[in-house]
Short mmCIF file of N, CA and C in Angstrom, two decimals:
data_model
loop_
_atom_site.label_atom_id
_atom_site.label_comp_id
_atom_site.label_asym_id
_atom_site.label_seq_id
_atom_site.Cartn_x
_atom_site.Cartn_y
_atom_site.Cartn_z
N UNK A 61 0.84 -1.18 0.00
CA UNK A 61 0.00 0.00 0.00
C UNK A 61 0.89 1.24 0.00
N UNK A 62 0.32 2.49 -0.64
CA UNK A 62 1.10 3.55 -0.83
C UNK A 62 0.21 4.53 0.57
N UNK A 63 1.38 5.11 1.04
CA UNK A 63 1.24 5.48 2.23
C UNK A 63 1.04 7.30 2.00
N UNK A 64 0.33 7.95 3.18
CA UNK A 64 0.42 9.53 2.79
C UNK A 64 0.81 10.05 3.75
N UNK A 65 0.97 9.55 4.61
CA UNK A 65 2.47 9.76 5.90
C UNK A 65 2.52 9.25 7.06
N UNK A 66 3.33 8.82 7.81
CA UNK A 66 4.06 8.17 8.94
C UNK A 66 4.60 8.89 9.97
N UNK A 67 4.64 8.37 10.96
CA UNK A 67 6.42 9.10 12.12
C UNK A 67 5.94 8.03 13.11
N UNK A 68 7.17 8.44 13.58
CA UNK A 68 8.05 7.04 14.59
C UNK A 68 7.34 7.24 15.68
N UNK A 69 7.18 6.47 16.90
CA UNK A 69 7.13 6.47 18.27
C UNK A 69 7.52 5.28 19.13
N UNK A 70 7.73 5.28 20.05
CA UNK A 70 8.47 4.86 21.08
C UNK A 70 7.29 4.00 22.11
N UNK A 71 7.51 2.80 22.72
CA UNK A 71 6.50 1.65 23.42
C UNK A 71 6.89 2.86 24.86
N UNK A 72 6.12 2.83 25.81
CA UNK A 72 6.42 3.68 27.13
C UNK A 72 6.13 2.57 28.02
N UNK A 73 6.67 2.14 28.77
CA UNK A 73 6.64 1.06 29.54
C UNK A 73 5.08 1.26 30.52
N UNK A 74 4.35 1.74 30.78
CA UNK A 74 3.03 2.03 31.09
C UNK A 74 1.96 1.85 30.53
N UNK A 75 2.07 1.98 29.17
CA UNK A 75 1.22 1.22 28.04
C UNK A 75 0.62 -0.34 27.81
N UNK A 76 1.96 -0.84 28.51
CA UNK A 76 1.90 -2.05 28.52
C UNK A 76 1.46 -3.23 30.08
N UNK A 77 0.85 -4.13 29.89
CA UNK A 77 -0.17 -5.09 30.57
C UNK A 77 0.44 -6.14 31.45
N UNK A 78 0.43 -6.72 32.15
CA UNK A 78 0.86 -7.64 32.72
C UNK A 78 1.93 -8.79 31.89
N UNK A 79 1.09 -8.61 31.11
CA UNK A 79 1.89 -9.99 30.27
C UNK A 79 3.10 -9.20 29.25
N UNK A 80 3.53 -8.13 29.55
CA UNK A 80 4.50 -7.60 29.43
C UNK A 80 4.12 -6.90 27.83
N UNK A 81 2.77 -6.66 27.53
CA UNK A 81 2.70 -6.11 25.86
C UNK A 81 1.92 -5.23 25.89
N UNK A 82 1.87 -3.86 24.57
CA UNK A 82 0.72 -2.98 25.27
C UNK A 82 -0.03 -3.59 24.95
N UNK A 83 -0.86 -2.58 26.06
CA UNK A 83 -2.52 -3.22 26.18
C UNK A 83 -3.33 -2.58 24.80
N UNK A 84 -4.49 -3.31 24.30
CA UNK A 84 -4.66 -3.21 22.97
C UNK A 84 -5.53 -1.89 22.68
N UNK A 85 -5.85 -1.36 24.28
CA UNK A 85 -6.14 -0.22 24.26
C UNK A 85 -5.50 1.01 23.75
N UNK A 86 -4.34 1.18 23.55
CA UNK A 86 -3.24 1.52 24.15
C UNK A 86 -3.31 2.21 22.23
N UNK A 87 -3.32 0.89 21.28
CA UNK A 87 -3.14 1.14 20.10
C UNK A 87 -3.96 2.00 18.99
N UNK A 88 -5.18 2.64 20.06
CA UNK A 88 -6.01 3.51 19.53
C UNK A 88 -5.17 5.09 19.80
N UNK A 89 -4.53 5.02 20.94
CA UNK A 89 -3.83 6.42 21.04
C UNK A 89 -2.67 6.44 19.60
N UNK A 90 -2.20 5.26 19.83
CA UNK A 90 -1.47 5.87 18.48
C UNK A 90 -1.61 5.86 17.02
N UNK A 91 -2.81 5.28 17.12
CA UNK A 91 -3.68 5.66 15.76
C UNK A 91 -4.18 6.95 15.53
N UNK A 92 -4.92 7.40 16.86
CA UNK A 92 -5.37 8.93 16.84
C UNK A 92 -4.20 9.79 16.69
N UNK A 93 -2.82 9.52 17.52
CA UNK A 93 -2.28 10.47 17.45
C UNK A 93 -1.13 10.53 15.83
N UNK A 94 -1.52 9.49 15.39
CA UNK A 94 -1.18 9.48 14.18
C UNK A 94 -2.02 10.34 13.36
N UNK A 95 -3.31 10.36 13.33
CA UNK A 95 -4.30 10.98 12.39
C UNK A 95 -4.15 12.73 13.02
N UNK A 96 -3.68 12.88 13.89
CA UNK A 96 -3.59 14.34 14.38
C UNK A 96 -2.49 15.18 14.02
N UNK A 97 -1.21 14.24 13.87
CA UNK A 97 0.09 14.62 13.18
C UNK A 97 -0.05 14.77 11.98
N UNK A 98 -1.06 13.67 11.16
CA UNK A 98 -1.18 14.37 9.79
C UNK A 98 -1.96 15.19 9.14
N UNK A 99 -2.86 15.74 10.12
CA UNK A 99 -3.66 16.70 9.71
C UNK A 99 -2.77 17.71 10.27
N UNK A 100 -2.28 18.20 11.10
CA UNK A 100 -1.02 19.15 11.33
C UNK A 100 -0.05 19.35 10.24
N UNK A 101 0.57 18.14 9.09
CA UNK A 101 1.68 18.25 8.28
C UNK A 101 0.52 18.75 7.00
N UNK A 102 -0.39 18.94 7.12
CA UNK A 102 -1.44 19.22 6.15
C UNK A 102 -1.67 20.54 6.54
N UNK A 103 -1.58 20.95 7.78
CA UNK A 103 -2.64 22.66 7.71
C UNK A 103 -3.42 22.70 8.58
N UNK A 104 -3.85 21.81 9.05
CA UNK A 104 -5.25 21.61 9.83
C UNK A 104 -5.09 21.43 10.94
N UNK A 105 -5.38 22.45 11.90
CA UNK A 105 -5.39 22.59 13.02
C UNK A 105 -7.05 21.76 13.81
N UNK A 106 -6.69 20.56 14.45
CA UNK A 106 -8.03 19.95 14.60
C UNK A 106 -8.81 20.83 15.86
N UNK A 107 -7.80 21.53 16.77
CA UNK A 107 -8.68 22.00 17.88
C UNK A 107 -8.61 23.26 17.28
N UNK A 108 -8.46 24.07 16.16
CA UNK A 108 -8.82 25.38 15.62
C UNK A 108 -10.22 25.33 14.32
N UNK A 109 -10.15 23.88 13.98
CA UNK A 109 -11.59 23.38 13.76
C UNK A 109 -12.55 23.45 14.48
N UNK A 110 -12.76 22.62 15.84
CA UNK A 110 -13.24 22.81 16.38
C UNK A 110 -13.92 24.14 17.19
N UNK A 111 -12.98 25.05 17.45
CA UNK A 111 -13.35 26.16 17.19
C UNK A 111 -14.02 27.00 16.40
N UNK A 112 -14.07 26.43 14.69
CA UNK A 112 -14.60 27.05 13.87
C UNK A 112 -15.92 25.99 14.00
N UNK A 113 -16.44 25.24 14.72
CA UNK A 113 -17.46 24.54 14.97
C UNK A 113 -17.34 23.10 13.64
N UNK A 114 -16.43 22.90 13.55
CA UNK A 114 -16.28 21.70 12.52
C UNK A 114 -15.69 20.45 13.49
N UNK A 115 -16.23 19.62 14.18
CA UNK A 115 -15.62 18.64 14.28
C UNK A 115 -15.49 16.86 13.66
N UNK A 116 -14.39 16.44 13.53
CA UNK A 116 -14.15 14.87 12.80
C UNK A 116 -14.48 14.32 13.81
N UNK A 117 -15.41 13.22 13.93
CA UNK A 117 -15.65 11.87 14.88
C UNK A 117 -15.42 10.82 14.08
N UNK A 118 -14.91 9.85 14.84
CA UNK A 118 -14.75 8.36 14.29
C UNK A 118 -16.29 8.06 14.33
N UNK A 119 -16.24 7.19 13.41
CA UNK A 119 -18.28 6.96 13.16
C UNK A 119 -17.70 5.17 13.12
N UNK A 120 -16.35 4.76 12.82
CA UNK A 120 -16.08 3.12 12.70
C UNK A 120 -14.85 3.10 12.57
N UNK A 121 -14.52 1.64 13.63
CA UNK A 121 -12.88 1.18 13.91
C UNK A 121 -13.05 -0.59 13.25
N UNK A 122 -11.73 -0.51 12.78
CA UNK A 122 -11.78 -2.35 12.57
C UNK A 122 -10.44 -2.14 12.28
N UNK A 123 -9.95 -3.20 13.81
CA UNK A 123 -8.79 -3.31 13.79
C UNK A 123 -8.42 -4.70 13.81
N UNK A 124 -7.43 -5.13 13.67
CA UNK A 124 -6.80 -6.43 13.62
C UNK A 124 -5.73 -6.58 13.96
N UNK A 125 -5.13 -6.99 15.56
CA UNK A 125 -3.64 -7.12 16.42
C UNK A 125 -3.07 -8.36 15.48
N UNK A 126 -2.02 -8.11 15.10
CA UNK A 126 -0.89 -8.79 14.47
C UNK A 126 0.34 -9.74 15.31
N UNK A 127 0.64 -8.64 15.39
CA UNK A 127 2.10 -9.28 16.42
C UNK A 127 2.30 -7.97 17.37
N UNK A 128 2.42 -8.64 18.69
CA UNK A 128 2.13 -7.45 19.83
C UNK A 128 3.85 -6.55 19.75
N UNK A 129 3.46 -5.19 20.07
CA UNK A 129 5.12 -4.27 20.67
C UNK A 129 4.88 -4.59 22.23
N UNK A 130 5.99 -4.32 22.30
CA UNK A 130 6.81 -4.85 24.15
C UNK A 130 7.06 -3.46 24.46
N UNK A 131 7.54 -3.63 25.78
CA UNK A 131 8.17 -2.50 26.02
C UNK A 131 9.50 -1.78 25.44
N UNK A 132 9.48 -0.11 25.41
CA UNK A 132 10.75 0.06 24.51
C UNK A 132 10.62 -0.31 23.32
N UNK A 133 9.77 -1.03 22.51
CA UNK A 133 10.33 -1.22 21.35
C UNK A 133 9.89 0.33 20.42
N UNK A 134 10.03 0.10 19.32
CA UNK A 134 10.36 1.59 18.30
C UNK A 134 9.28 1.21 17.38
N UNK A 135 8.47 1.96 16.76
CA UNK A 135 7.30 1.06 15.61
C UNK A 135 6.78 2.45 14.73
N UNK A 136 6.35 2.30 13.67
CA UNK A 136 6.32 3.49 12.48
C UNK A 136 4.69 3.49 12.30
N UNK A 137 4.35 4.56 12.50
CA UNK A 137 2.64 4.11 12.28
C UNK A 137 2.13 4.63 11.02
N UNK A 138 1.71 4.34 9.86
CA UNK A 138 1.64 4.93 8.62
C UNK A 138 0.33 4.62 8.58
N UNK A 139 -0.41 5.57 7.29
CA UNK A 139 -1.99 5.96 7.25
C UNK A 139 -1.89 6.01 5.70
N UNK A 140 -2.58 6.28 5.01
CA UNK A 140 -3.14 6.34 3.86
C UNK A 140 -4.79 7.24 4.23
N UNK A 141 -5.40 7.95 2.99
CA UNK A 141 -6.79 8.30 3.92
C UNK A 141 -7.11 8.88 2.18
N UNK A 142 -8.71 8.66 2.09
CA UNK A 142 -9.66 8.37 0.90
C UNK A 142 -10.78 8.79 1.40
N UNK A 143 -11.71 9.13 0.70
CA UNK A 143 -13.35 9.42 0.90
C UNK A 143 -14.09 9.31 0.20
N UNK A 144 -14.98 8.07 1.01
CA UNK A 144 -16.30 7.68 0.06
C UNK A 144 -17.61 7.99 0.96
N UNK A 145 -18.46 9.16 -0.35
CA UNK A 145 -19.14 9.53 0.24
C UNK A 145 -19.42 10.40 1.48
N UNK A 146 -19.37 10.97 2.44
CA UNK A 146 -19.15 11.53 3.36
C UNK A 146 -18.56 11.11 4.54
N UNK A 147 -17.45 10.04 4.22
CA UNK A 147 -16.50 9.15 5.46
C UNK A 147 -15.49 9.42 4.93
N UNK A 148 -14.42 10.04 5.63
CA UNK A 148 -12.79 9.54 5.32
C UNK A 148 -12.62 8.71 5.91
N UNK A 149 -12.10 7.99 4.84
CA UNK A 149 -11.75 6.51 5.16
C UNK A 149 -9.83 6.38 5.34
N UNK A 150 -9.22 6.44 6.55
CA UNK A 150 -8.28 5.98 6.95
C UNK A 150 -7.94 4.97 6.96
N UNK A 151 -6.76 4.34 6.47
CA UNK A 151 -6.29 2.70 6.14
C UNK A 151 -4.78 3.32 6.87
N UNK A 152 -4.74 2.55 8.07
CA UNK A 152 -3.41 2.86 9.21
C UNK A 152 -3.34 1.64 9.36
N UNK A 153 -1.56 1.25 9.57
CA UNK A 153 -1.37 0.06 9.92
C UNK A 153 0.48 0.72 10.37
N UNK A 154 0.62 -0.32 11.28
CA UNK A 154 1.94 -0.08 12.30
C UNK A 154 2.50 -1.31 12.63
N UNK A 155 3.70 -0.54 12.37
CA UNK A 155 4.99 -1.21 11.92
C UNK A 155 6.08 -1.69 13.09
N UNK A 156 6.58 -3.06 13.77
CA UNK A 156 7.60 -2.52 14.61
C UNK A 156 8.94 -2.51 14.09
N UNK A 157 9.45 -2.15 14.74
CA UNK A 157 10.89 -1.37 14.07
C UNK A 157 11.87 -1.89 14.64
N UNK A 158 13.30 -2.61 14.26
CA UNK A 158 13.64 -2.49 12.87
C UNK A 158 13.31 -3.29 12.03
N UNK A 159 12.04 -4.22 12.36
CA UNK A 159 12.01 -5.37 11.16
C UNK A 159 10.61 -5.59 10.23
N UNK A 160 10.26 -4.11 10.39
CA UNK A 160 9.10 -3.89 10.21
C UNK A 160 8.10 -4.88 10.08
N UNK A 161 8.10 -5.76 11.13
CA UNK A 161 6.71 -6.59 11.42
C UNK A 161 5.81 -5.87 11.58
N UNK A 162 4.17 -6.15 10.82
CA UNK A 162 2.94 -5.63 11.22
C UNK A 162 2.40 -5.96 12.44
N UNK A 163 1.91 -5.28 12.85
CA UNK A 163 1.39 -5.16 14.51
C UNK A 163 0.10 -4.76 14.59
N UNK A 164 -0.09 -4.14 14.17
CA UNK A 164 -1.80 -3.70 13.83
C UNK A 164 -2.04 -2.90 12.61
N UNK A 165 -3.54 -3.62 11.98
CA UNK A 165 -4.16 -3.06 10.85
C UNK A 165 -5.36 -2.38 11.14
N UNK A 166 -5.48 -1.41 10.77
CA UNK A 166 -6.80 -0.85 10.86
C UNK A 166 -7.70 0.10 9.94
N UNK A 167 -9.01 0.21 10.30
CA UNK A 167 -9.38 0.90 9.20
C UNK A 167 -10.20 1.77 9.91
N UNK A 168 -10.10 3.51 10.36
CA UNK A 168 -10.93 4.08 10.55
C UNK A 168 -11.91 5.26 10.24
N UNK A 169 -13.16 4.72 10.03
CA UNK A 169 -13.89 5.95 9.14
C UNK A 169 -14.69 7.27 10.54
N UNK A 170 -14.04 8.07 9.18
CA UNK A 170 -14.04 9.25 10.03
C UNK A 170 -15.44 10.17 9.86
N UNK A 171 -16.47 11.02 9.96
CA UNK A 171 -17.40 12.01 9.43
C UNK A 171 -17.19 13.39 10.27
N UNK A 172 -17.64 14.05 9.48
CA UNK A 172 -17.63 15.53 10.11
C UNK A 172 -19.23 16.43 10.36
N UNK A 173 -19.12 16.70 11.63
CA UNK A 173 -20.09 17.65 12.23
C UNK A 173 -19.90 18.99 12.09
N UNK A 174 -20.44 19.60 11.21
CA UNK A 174 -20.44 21.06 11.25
C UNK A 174 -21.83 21.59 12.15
N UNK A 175 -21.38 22.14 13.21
CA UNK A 175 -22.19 22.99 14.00
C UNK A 175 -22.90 22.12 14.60
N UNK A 176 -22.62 20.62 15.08
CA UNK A 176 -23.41 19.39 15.31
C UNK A 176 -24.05 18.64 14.30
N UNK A 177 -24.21 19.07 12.84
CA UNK A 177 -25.15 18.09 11.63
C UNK A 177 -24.08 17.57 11.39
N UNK A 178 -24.49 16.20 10.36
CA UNK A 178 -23.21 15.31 10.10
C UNK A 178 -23.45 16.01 8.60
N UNK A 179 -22.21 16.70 7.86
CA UNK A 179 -22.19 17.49 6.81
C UNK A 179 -20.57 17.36 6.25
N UNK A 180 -19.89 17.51 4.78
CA UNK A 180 -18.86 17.62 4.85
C UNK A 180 -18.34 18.94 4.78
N UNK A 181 -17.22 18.90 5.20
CA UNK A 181 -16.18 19.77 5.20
C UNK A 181 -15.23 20.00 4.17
N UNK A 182 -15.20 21.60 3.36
CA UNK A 182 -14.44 21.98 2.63
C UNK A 182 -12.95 21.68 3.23
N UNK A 183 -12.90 22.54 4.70
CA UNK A 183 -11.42 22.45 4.79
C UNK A 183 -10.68 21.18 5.13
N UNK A 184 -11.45 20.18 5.30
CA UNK A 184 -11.01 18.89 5.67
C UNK A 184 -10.75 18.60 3.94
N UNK A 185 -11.97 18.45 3.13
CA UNK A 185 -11.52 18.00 1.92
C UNK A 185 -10.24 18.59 1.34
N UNK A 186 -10.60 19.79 1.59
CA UNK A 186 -8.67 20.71 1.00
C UNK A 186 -7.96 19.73 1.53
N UNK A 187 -7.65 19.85 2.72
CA UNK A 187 -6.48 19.44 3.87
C UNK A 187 -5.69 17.89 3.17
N UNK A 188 -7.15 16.89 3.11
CA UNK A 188 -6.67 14.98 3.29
C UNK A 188 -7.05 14.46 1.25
N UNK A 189 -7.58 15.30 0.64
CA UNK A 189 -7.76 15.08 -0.78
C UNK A 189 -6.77 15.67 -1.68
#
């Protein structure tokens, strides 16, 4: 898959569960905070949206754990993102590092509330199209 951008992050030993792996909770923060970095390398300030009364909600997640990160380990989280119909559709999947084993696939569709209606957004379409 051709990717529309990535960056690195780091396992934090707190993330992770008894059985020494993060917890699978854990892998939604760095999905979100993946989708927040790239609307930033785009323009898009998500809490200056919000402000302008535009907000993105996840409307659907489908994920699939691969092979778990440990603590400390290093992993690349890359996205791709498309829109059908009034969903951006995010295709994220993460990488651990250095052997880039998949670790989790996911797919999350996104919609936008302008002023609370579910409506699209120009500046989102500028921003991820």
């Amino acid at each position: 898959m051709e990717y529309d951008f990535e960056t690195r992050m780091e396992v934090r030993d707190y993330e992770c569960d008894i059985e020494g792996i993060v917890n699978n909770a854990n892998y939604l923060h760095y999905l979100e905070h993946t989708r927040h970095l790239f609307l930033k390398s785009r323009n898009l300030s998500f809490a200056e949206m919000h402000r302008k009364g535009v907000d993105a909600v996840v409307a659907r997640m489908n994920l699939q754990y691969k092979v778990p990160l440990r603590c400390d380990d290093e992993f690349v989280s890359r996205l791709s993102v498309s829109k059908e119909g009034i969903r951006y559709v995010f295709r994220q999947d993460i990488y651990r590092l250095p052997d880039e084993k998949l670790c989790v696939k996911a797919v999350v569709e996104l919609v936008c509330l302008v002023e609370g209606r579910l409506s699209n957004s120009e500046d989102y379409d500028r921003a991820l199209l």
